[in-house]
Amino acid sequence: MKELEFIKEIIKNANEISKKNFNIETKGGENDLVTNLDLEIEKYIISEIKKEYPNFDIISEEFNTNNQITENCFIIDPIDGTINFSNHLPLWGIQIACIKDGKTIASAISLPRINEFYYADETGAYLNDNLIKVNEVPIKNTLYAIDGNNNLPSMQRMRKYSSNRRNFGGVCVSMAFLASGRIHGAVFRSDKPWDYEPGLFLCKMAGASVCSKKGFHAAAMNKEFLDILELETAKKDNVANIFVLHSLNGDTLKMWGEDIKTVFGAKEIDVYMPEFPIKAESSYVKFKEILKFYKDNSQLNSNSIIIAHSISNAYFIRFCKELDFIPKAYIAVAPRLIYEVPIKRDDYIDKIMNQAYLKKEELQYAKKNLINKYCIYSDEAIGKMEEFARFIEDTDATEIYLQYYDHFDDYHRIYKVPELNEIINNLI
């Protein structure tokens, strides 16, 4: 097949690029890395596709992050398993799938550091030019992988069938190992097609049972095991998630966030804590770039509950107005810094605060459009109460006043807010 031969050729060339020296950066997502080679490989693949298939759309991890698969497109992940790659762990891959007339017709996955090249078309699935098939075993002996967000609860539920699970750090590895008979189930609990589509097609052509729906993209050795994986690991539709947004040094709210993550992670609610730059780099431009990353990937959506601290409140309200974004709920913690207040200092805080002050129309947008609004403040706000009262009035938020209580650490930072968990519980 012409498309498969084209994919194989450009991936083999991309393998050579992957041998270069690399440097590492963080990108939009929490704990998410990218290297210069992710970008270079993707640019090379895109340029080759545009030359040979100019009428095809391109969906890719770094430059074309639209998750919508079209009738005719190529789906690219330049390096799936970047964290493994950046730490010289050989379990990562370069993968591409081709969709033509609404159907996946070819895919290839290269795992270059272990010298394995997988590909598939209508004739079957292959590893290093040898035909491969899935391997069936009794359910109790199955070995499986679950990738995506907040996987621990689903892994615990799977223990009653088999406790033999592995996490390889790359969906391409899980899918390739399933197709070649080394494991018996592979689940991806997120919705980024560059992660799952090449591997799902490979597994299907290797004889696996496959399922692809929102929050659950999986392949298994047979239908029986696929049904078990779907029952125990598929995400429920329209479930809220939680974003904890901090800015400047953000220590206190980060501690709250860890508590929220523990409490609601156990209930299989995704909790995101984006790593915003602190201190002098805390610009709105960077805040918007990072938060938009989540929105573009459908993680930040109309079911999201937002908890923002200090200057992040101003940034978040501005973000909502600019992108006309409305979350499920918005909880403001200590939002007084959205107003222009005189301070006697000349450092990064003064400069950052000057970016944070909200305009009247931004506050009016919040009051009119944002629903389920709350404002949390505590005894530490004594002497500054008029600013909280002003925010509550300007945004029509529900007031949550925290009486003094003993949830402080040695640095007098609050590390748990039971009232906050109660609000979230009610919203969910």
Tab-separated table of C-alpha atoms in Angstrom:
chain	number	residue	atom	x	y	z
A	1	MET	CA	0.000	0.000	0.000
A	2	LYS	CA	1.324	3.398	-1.031
A	3	GLU	CA	0.338	5.177	2.201
A	4	LEU	CA	1.959	2.542	4.406
A	5	GLU	CA	5.221	2.608	2.464
A	6	PHE	CA	5.230	6.397	2.731
A	7	ILE	CA	4.689	6.265	6.519
A	8	LYS	CA	7.410	3.628	6.977
A	9	GLU	CA	9.919	5.668	5.006
A	10	ILE	CA	9.426	8.949	6.879
A	11	ILE	CA	9.480	7.219	10.284
A	12	LYS	CA	12.778	5.547	9.416
A	13	ASN	CA	14.196	8.959	8.554
A	14	ALA	CA	12.768	10.356	11.811
A	15	ASN	CA	14.624	7.608	13.686
A	16	GLU	CA	17.876	9.212	12.531
A	17	ILE	CA	16.789	12.605	13.872
A	18	SER	CA	16.087	11.001	17.263
A	19	LYS	CA	19.801	10.151	17.610
A	20	LYS	CA	20.797	13.821	17.901
A	21	ASN	CA	21.567	15.564	21.159
A	22	PHE	CA	18.501	17.035	22.802
A	23	ASN	CA	17.441	19.553	25.420
A	24	ILE	CA	14.350	19.412	27.601
A	25	GLU	CA	11.662	21.988	28.314
A	26	THR	CA	8.338	21.937	30.113
A	27	LYS	CA	5.244	22.668	28.079
A	28	GLY	CA	1.648	23.531	28.955
A	29	GLY	CA	0.574	20.505	30.940
A	30	GLU	CA	1.365	19.587	34.516
A	31	ASN	CA	4.636	17.619	34.622
A	32	ASP	CA	4.612	17.534	30.813
A	33	LEU	CA	7.929	17.642	28.975
A	34	VAL	CA	8.942	18.350	25.413
A	35	THR	CA	12.362	18.156	23.785
A	36	ASN	CA	13.742	19.997	20.784
A	37	LEU	CA	13.695	16.639	18.963
A	38	ASP	CA	9.926	16.227	19.494
A	39	LEU	CA	9.579	19.496	17.609
A	40	GLU	CA	12.193	18.746	14.951
A	41	ILE	CA	10.798	15.278	14.188
A	42	GLU	CA	7.251	16.576	13.962
A	43	LYS	CA	8.251	19.444	11.668
A	44	TYR	CA	10.056	16.988	9.385
A	45	ILE	CA	7.090	14.586	9.222
A	46	ILE	CA	4.614	17.401	8.581
A	47	SER	CA	6.751	18.818	5.788
A	48	GLU	CA	6.951	15.411	4.061
A	49	ILE	CA	3.189	14.862	4.356
A	50	LYS	CA	2.434	18.299	2.934
A	51	LYS	CA	4.624	17.538	-0.073
A	52	GLU	CA	3.072	14.140	-0.832
A	53	TYR	CA	-0.487	14.570	0.515
A	54	PRO	CA	-1.282	18.304	0.416
A	55	ASN	CA	-5.039	17.714	0.674
A	56	PHE	CA	-4.831	15.659	3.871
A	57	ASP	CA	-5.324	17.201	7.307
A	58	ILE	CA	-2.674	16.745	9.978
A	59	ILE	CA	-3.337	16.024	13.652
A	60	SER	CA	-0.202	16.076	15.785
A	61	GLU	CA	0.916	16.519	19.359
A	62	GLU	CA	2.965	19.701	19.162
A	63	PHE	CA	1.724	21.828	16.235
A	64	ASN	CA	-1.752	20.611	15.210
A	65	THR	CA	-3.472	19.664	18.446
A	66	ASN	CA	-7.049	19.580	17.163
A	67	ASN	CA	-8.388	16.270	18.486
A	68	GLN	CA	-10.988	15.924	15.730
A	69	ILE	CA	-10.144	13.102	13.339
A	70	THR	CA	-11.224	14.034	9.797
A	71	GLU	CA	-12.129	11.986	6.713
A	72	ASN	CA	-8.603	12.214	5.297
A	73	CYS	CA	-5.754	12.893	7.686
A	74	PHE	CA	-2.452	11.799	9.142
A	75	ILE	CA	-2.116	11.471	12.930
A	76	ILE	CA	1.401	12.018	14.288
A	77	ASP	CA	3.147	11.551	17.623
A	78	PRO	CA	6.811	12.500	17.087
A	79	ILE	CA	7.929	10.957	20.378
A	80	ASP	CA	5.363	9.055	22.433
A	81	GLY	CA	6.904	8.579	25.867
A	82	THR	CA	8.946	11.786	26.003
A	83	ILE	CA	9.695	11.367	29.714
A	84	ASN	CA	11.192	7.938	28.999
A	85	PHE	CA	13.105	9.382	26.034
A	86	SER	CA	14.473	12.320	28.032
A	87	ASN	CA	15.721	9.939	30.728
A	88	HIS	CA	17.324	7.550	28.219
A	89	LEU	CA	14.811	4.811	28.981
A	90	PRO	CA	14.338	2.975	25.656
A	91	LEU	CA	10.552	2.539	25.922
A	92	TRP	CA	9.335	5.295	23.606
A	93	GLY	CA	8.317	5.473	19.988
A	94	ILE	CA	7.583	7.468	16.846
A	95	GLN	CA	4.149	6.714	15.447
A	96	ILE	CA	1.860	7.717	12.584
A	97	ALA	CA	-1.590	6.617	11.395
A	98	CYS	CA	-3.283	7.392	8.084
A	99	ILE	CA	-7.050	7.928	7.817
A	100	LYS	CA	-8.504	7.771	4.299
A	101	ASP	CA	-12.180	8.123	3.392
A	102	GLY	CA	-13.048	7.973	7.090
A	103	LYS	CA	-11.181	4.721	7.813
A	104	THR	CA	-7.754	4.026	9.308
A	105	ILE	CA	-5.894	2.204	6.548
A	106	ALA	CA	-2.291	2.137	7.776
A	107	SER	CA	-0.143	2.813	10.816
A	108	ALA	CA	3.433	2.365	11.942
A	109	ILE	CA	5.199	2.483	15.297
A	110	SER	CA	8.966	2.542	15.616
A	111	LEU	CA	10.646	1.712	18.928
A	112	PRO	CA	14.133	2.547	17.688
A	113	ARG	CA	16.117	2.016	20.878
A	114	ILE	CA	15.018	-1.622	21.046
A	115	ASN	CA	15.203	-2.083	17.269
A	116	GLU	CA	11.523	-2.895	16.782
A	117	PHE	CA	9.502	-1.543	13.868
A	118	TYR	CA	5.767	-2.276	13.847
A	119	TYR	CA	3.359	-1.547	11.006
A	120	ALA	CA	-0.082	-2.581	9.809
A	121	ASP	CA	-2.405	-2.371	6.834
A	122	GLU	CA	-5.322	-4.480	5.556
A	123	THR	CA	-3.004	-7.503	5.167
A	124	GLY	CA	-2.220	-7.701	8.891
A	125	ALA	CA	0.199	-6.475	11.546
A	126	TYR	CA	3.955	-6.882	11.390
A	127	LEU	CA	7.026	-6.580	13.610
A	128	ASN	CA	10.307	-6.230	11.704
A	129	ASP	CA	8.509	-7.623	8.615
A	130	ASN	CA	7.212	-10.709	10.468
A	131	LEU	CA	3.462	-11.241	10.841
A	132	ILE	CA	2.280	-10.913	14.482
A	133	LYS	CA	-0.846	-11.944	16.380
A	134	VAL	CA	-2.253	-11.316	19.840
A	135	ASN	CA	-1.785	-14.011	22.464
A	136	GLU	CA	-4.728	-15.371	24.483
A	137	VAL	CA	-4.335	-16.643	28.061
A	138	PRO	CA	-6.751	-17.318	30.944
A	139	ILE	CA	-8.085	-14.053	32.451
A	140	LYS	CA	-6.311	-14.700	35.772
A	141	ASN	CA	-2.979	-14.806	33.913
A	142	THR	CA	-3.460	-11.632	31.881
A	143	LEU	CA	-0.838	-8.901	31.856
A	144	TYR	CA	-2.180	-5.441	31.005
A	145	ALA	CA	-1.306	-1.739	30.942
A	146	ILE	CA	-3.463	1.270	31.841
A	147	ASP	CA	-2.289	4.719	30.735
A	148	GLY	CA	-3.843	8.154	31.143
A	149	ASN	CA	-4.990	10.242	34.098
A	150	ASN	CA	-5.894	9.071	37.602
A	151	ASN	CA	-5.416	5.361	36.905
A	152	LEU	CA	-4.949	4.000	40.421
A	153	PRO	CA	-8.655	3.435	41.238
A	154	SER	CA	-9.216	1.482	38.023
A	155	MET	CA	-6.070	-0.553	38.629
A	156	GLN	CA	-7.365	-1.441	42.073
A	157	ARG	CA	-10.680	-2.587	40.589
A	158	MET	CA	-8.849	-4.820	38.115
A	159	ARG	CA	-7.096	-6.738	40.904
A	160	LYS	CA	-10.034	-9.125	41.296
A	161	TYR	CA	-9.374	-10.378	37.760
A	162	SER	CA	-5.583	-10.116	37.592
A	163	SER	CA	-3.061	-8.040	39.488
A	164	ASN	CA	-0.463	-8.376	36.724
A	165	ARG	CA	-0.179	-4.825	35.434
A	166	ARG	CA	2.623	-2.804	33.914
A	167	ASN	CA	3.085	0.870	33.088
A	168	PHE	CA	5.531	1.418	30.260
A	169	GLY	CA	5.250	5.205	30.081
A	170	GLY	CA	4.150	5.247	26.445
A	171	VAL	CA	0.862	4.108	24.900
A	172	CYS	CA	2.691	3.080	21.732
A	173	VAL	CA	4.712	0.583	23.766
A	174	SER	CA	1.619	-0.895	25.435
A	175	MET	CA	-0.212	-1.281	22.118
A	176	ALA	CA	2.834	-2.687	20.321
A	177	PHE	CA	3.461	-5.218	23.071
A	178	LEU	CA	-0.196	-6.290	22.957
A	179	ALA	CA	-0.100	-6.716	19.176
A	180	SER	CA	3.044	-8.847	19.456
A	181	GLY	CA	1.530	-11.086	22.148
A	182	ARG	CA	3.630	-9.943	25.117
A	183	ILE	CA	0.719	-8.461	27.075
A	184	HIS	CA	-3.014	-9.056	26.824
A	185	GLY	CA	-4.714	-5.700	27.358
A	186	ALA	CA	-3.861	-2.020	26.837
A	187	VAL	CA	-6.026	0.915	27.941
A	188	PHE	CA	-5.634	4.636	27.320
A	189	ARG	CA	-7.926	6.795	29.482
A	190	SER	CA	-7.575	10.071	27.608
A	191	ASP	CA	-8.621	11.454	24.239
A	192	LYS	CA	-5.492	12.441	22.325
A	193	PRO	CA	-5.625	10.543	19.008
A	194	TRP	CA	-1.873	10.801	18.382
A	195	ASP	CA	-1.413	8.630	21.480
A	196	TYR	CA	-3.898	5.876	20.716
A	197	GLU	CA	-4.885	5.708	17.014
A	198	PRO	CA	-1.707	4.190	15.488
A	199	GLY	CA	-1.565	1.513	18.180
A	200	LEU	CA	-5.262	0.682	18.098
A	201	PHE	CA	-5.117	-0.030	14.367
A	202	LEU	CA	-1.969	-2.135	14.814
A	203	CYS	CA	-3.710	-4.168	17.541
A	204	LYS	CA	-6.879	-4.588	15.480
A	205	MET	CA	-4.917	-5.952	12.533
A	206	ALA	CA	-3.099	-8.309	14.930
A	207	GLY	CA	-6.469	-9.836	15.871
A	208	ALA	CA	-7.248	-7.850	19.029
A	209	SER	CA	-10.715	-6.736	20.094
A	210	VAL	CA	-10.720	-2.934	20.203
A	211	CYS	CA	-12.933	-0.147	21.542
A	212	SER	CA	-12.544	3.589	21.059
A	213	LYS	CA	-14.874	5.979	22.850
A	214	LYS	CA	-14.490	9.097	24.959
A	215	GLY	CA	-12.141	8.410	27.869
A	216	PHE	CA	-11.544	4.779	26.867
A	217	HIS	CA	-9.387	3.657	23.957
A	218	ALA	CA	-8.425	0.041	24.453
A	219	ALA	CA	-7.410	-3.224	22.865
A	220	ALA	CA	-7.444	-6.713	24.355
A	221	MET	CA	-6.640	-10.299	23.466
A	222	ASN	CA	-10.383	-11.087	23.106
A	223	LYS	CA	-13.856	-9.599	23.593
A	224	GLU	CA	-14.256	-11.081	27.070
A	225	PHE	CA	-11.204	-9.293	28.448
A	226	LEU	CA	-12.039	-6.077	26.568
A	227	ASP	CA	-15.482	-6.047	28.240
A	228	ILE	CA	-13.825	-6.440	31.654
A	229	LEU	CA	-11.422	-3.567	30.922
A	230	GLU	CA	-14.295	-1.366	29.785
A	231	LEU	CA	-16.371	-2.178	32.872
A	232	GLU	CA	-13.569	-1.442	35.329
A	233	THR	CA	-11.433	1.224	33.663
A	234	ALA	CA	-13.580	3.289	31.254
A	235	LYS	CA	-14.166	6.867	32.346
A	236	LYS	CA	-17.731	7.932	32.995
A	237	ASP	CA	-19.104	10.588	30.653
A	238	ASN	CA	-19.649	14.184	31.786
A	239	VAL	CA	-17.861	13.797	35.125
A	240	ALA	CA	-16.421	16.986	36.598
A	241	ASN	CA	-12.702	17.521	36.989
A	242	ILE	CA	-10.812	19.982	39.189
A	243	PHE	CA	-8.153	22.584	38.390
A	244	VAL	CA	-6.106	24.124	41.191
A	245	LEU	CA	-4.495	27.336	39.925
A	246	HIS	CA	-1.764	29.107	41.837
A	247	SER	CA	0.589	31.923	40.938
A	248	LEU	CA	3.636	33.658	42.374
A	249	ASN	CA	5.085	31.255	44.962
A	250	GLY	CA	1.772	29.402	45.365
A	251	ASP	CA	2.926	27.176	48.258
A	252	THR	CA	-0.236	27.330	50.348
A	253	LEU	CA	-2.661	26.524	47.573
A	254	LYS	CA	-0.364	23.809	46.257
A	255	MET	CA	-0.671	22.138	49.662
A	256	TRP	CA	-4.454	22.418	49.436
A	257	GLY	CA	-4.224	21.002	45.937
A	258	GLU	CA	-2.372	17.908	47.125
A	259	ASP	CA	-5.109	17.324	49.707
A	260	ILE	CA	-7.801	17.792	47.046
A	261	LYS	CA	-5.932	15.429	44.717
A	262	THR	CA	-5.789	12.769	47.427
A	263	VAL	CA	-9.446	13.102	48.405
A	264	PHE	CA	-10.959	13.296	44.935
A	265	GLY	CA	-8.427	11.122	43.136
A	266	ALA	CA	-9.728	8.261	45.257
A	267	LYS	CA	-13.176	9.021	43.803
A	268	GLU	CA	-11.743	8.886	40.269
A	269	ILE	CA	-12.007	12.644	39.741
A	270	ASP	CA	-9.120	14.100	37.740
A	271	VAL	CA	-7.309	16.896	39.595
A	272	TYR	CA	-4.923	19.111	37.622
A	273	MET	CA	-2.355	21.422	39.214
A	274	PRO	CA	-0.687	23.281	36.319
A	275	GLU	CA	2.878	24.362	37.002
A	276	PHE	CA	2.752	28.097	36.409
A	277	PRO	CA	6.013	30.038	36.422
A	278	ILE	CA	6.554	31.771	39.725
A	279	LYS	CA	7.817	35.172	40.744
A	280	ALA	CA	9.139	37.388	37.958
A	281	GLU	CA	7.881	35.085	35.188
A	282	SER	CA	4.254	35.072	36.399
A	283	SER	CA	2.847	36.904	33.413
A	284	TYR	CA	-0.696	36.647	32.144
A	285	VAL	CA	0.646	35.694	28.709
A	286	LYS	CA	2.281	32.568	30.161
A	287	PHE	CA	-0.758	31.785	32.298
A	288	LYS	CA	-3.001	31.940	29.235
A	289	GLU	CA	-0.644	29.784	27.175
A	290	ILE	CA	-0.565	27.050	29.819
A	291	LEU	CA	-4.282	27.045	30.576
A	292	LYS	CA	-5.170	27.136	26.881
A	293	PHE	CA	-3.126	23.952	26.454
A	294	TYR	CA	-5.613	22.160	28.729
A	295	LYS	CA	-8.587	23.751	27.003
A	296	ASP	CA	-7.363	22.775	23.542
A	297	ASN	CA	-6.964	19.197	24.769
A	298	SER	CA	-10.528	19.181	26.198
A	299	GLN	CA	-9.362	18.682	29.789
A	300	LEU	CA	-10.420	22.196	30.776
A	301	ASN	CA	-14.096	22.255	29.811
A	302	SER	CA	-17.620	23.149	30.933
A	303	ASN	CA	-17.496	20.399	33.599
A	304	SER	CA	-14.341	21.790	35.226
A	305	ILE	CA	-14.316	23.159	38.780
A	306	ILE	CA	-11.699	25.933	39.084
A	307	ILE	CA	-9.981	26.876	42.339
A	308	ALA	CA	-7.791	29.964	41.950
A	309	HIS	CA	-5.549	31.694	44.459
A	310	SER	CA	-4.458	35.315	44.687
A	311	ILE	CA	-3.383	36.738	41.314
A	312	SER	CA	-4.585	33.628	39.492
A	313	ASN	CA	-8.115	34.921	40.100
A	314	ALA	CA	-7.499	37.989	37.973
A	315	TYR	CA	-5.747	35.940	35.308
A	316	PHE	CA	-8.508	33.325	35.238
A	317	ILE	CA	-11.341	35.861	34.940
A	318	ARG	CA	-9.473	37.577	32.101
A	319	PHE	CA	-8.905	34.180	30.445
A	320	CYS	CA	-12.648	33.419	30.657
A	321	LYS	CA	-13.605	36.724	29.068
A	322	GLU	CA	-11.036	36.531	26.272
A	323	LEU	CA	-11.922	32.946	25.333
A	324	ASP	CA	-15.594	33.157	26.348
A	325	PHE	CA	-15.003	30.172	28.612
A	326	ILE	CA	-17.501	29.166	31.309
A	327	PRO	CA	-16.545	26.415	33.789
A	328	LYS	CA	-18.905	24.386	35.952
A	329	ALA	CA	-17.824	26.371	39.025
A	330	TYR	CA	-15.267	28.943	40.098
A	331	ILE	CA	-13.886	29.114	43.643
A	332	ALA	CA	-11.822	32.221	44.415
A	333	VAL	CA	-9.319	31.996	47.269
A	334	ALA	CA	-8.002	35.331	48.580
A	335	PRO	CA	-8.859	37.309	45.420
A	336	ARG	CA	-8.139	40.764	46.843
A	337	LEU	CA	-5.166	41.367	44.524
A	338	ILE	CA	-7.436	41.891	41.534
A	339	TYR	CA	-7.914	45.470	42.741
A	340	GLU	CA	-5.345	48.221	42.519
A	341	VAL	CA	-3.928	48.663	45.993
A	342	PRO	CA	-0.883	50.742	46.976
A	343	ILE	CA	2.150	48.725	48.065
A	344	LYS	CA	5.489	50.022	49.252
A	345	ARG	CA	7.949	47.845	47.374
A	346	ASP	CA	9.767	47.812	44.062
A	347	ASP	CA	10.220	44.187	43.043
A	348	TYR	CA	8.563	41.476	40.974
A	349	ILE	CA	5.389	41.506	43.110
A	350	ASP	CA	4.759	45.132	42.270
A	351	LYS	CA	5.304	44.455	38.557
A	352	ILE	CA	3.113	41.332	38.540
A	353	MET	CA	0.312	43.038	40.442
A	354	ASN	CA	0.236	45.756	37.817
A	355	GLN	CA	-0.668	43.046	35.270
A	356	ALA	CA	-3.353	41.561	37.470
A	357	TYR	CA	-5.740	44.423	38.138
A	358	LEU	CA	-9.051	43.709	36.440
A	359	LYS	CA	-10.996	46.112	34.290
A	360	LYS	CA	-14.619	46.864	35.025
A	361	GLU	CA	-15.848	44.931	31.977
A	362	GLU	CA	-13.883	41.849	33.069
A	363	LEU	CA	-15.597	41.858	36.460
A	364	GLN	CA	-18.958	42.418	34.775
A	365	TYR	CA	-18.307	39.380	32.563
A	366	ALA	CA	-17.589	37.275	35.658
A	367	LYS	CA	-20.748	38.475	37.392
A	368	LYS	CA	-22.980	37.867	34.390
A	369	ASN	CA	-21.518	34.676	32.894
A	370	LEU	CA	-19.631	32.649	35.493
A	371	ILE	CA	-21.929	30.420	37.542
A	372	ASN	CA	-21.488	28.694	40.906
A	373	LYS	CA	-19.054	31.323	42.189
A	374	TYR	CA	-17.563	31.183	45.694
A	375	CYS	CA	-15.151	33.418	47.578
A	376	ILE	CA	-13.101	31.864	50.406
A	377	TYR	CA	-11.251	33.946	52.963
A	378	SER	CA	-10.130	33.501	56.576
A	379	ASP	CA	-8.999	35.216	59.759
A	380	GLU	CA	-5.771	36.179	58.004
A	381	ALA	CA	-7.854	38.653	55.982
A	382	ILE	CA	-8.647	40.826	59.026
A	383	GLY	CA	-7.920	44.446	58.095
A	384	LYS	CA	-8.496	43.689	54.413
A	385	MET	CA	-12.126	42.635	54.616
A	386	GLU	CA	-13.440	45.478	52.479
A	387	GLU	CA	-11.627	44.092	49.434
A	388	PHE	CA	-13.204	40.658	49.851
A	389	ALA	CA	-16.612	42.228	50.336
A	390	ARG	CA	-16.042	44.251	47.185
A	391	PHE	CA	-15.105	41.130	45.173
A	392	ILE	CA	-18.173	39.258	46.459
A	393	GLU	CA	-20.410	42.146	45.448
A	394	ASP	CA	-18.723	42.725	42.074
A	395	THR	CA	-18.934	39.072	41.035
A	396	ASP	CA	-22.049	37.982	42.950
A	397	ALA	CA	-20.049	35.177	44.596
A	398	THR	CA	-21.181	33.130	47.578
A	399	GLU	CA	-19.188	34.089	50.677
A	400	ILE	CA	-17.296	31.320	52.507
A	401	TYR	CA	-15.630	32.618	55.655
A	402	LEU	CA	-13.215	30.240	57.387
A	403	GLN	CA	-13.036	30.597	61.148
A	404	TYR	CA	-9.636	29.971	62.690
A	405	TYR	CA	-8.857	26.271	62.883
A	406	ASP	CA	-5.770	24.090	63.381
A	407	HIS	CA	-4.946	23.078	59.797
A	408	PHE	CA	-1.613	24.870	59.676
A	409	ASP	CA	1.957	23.619	59.324
A	410	ASP	CA	5.059	25.025	61.030
A	411	TYR	CA	5.207	27.904	58.548
A	412	HIS	CA	1.627	28.928	59.321
A	413	ARG	CA	0.472	27.730	55.912
A	414	ILE	CA	-2.942	26.108	55.632
A	415	TYR	CA	-2.546	22.556	54.341
A	416	LYS	CA	-6.143	21.332	54.450
A	417	VAL	CA	-9.458	23.091	53.966
A	418	PRO	CA	-12.319	20.674	54.750
A	419	GLU	CA	-14.851	23.364	53.794
A	420	LEU	CA	-13.363	23.458	50.301
A	421	ASN	CA	-13.727	19.697	49.905
A	422	GLU	CA	-17.349	19.994	51.017
A	423	ILE	CA	-18.075	22.643	48.350
A	424	ILE	CA	-16.466	20.441	45.676
A	425	ASN	CA	-18.411	17.404	46.862
A	426	ASN	CA	-21.686	19.282	46.527
A	427	LEU	CA	-20.760	20.562	43.057
A	428	ILE	CA	-19.807	17.101	41.824
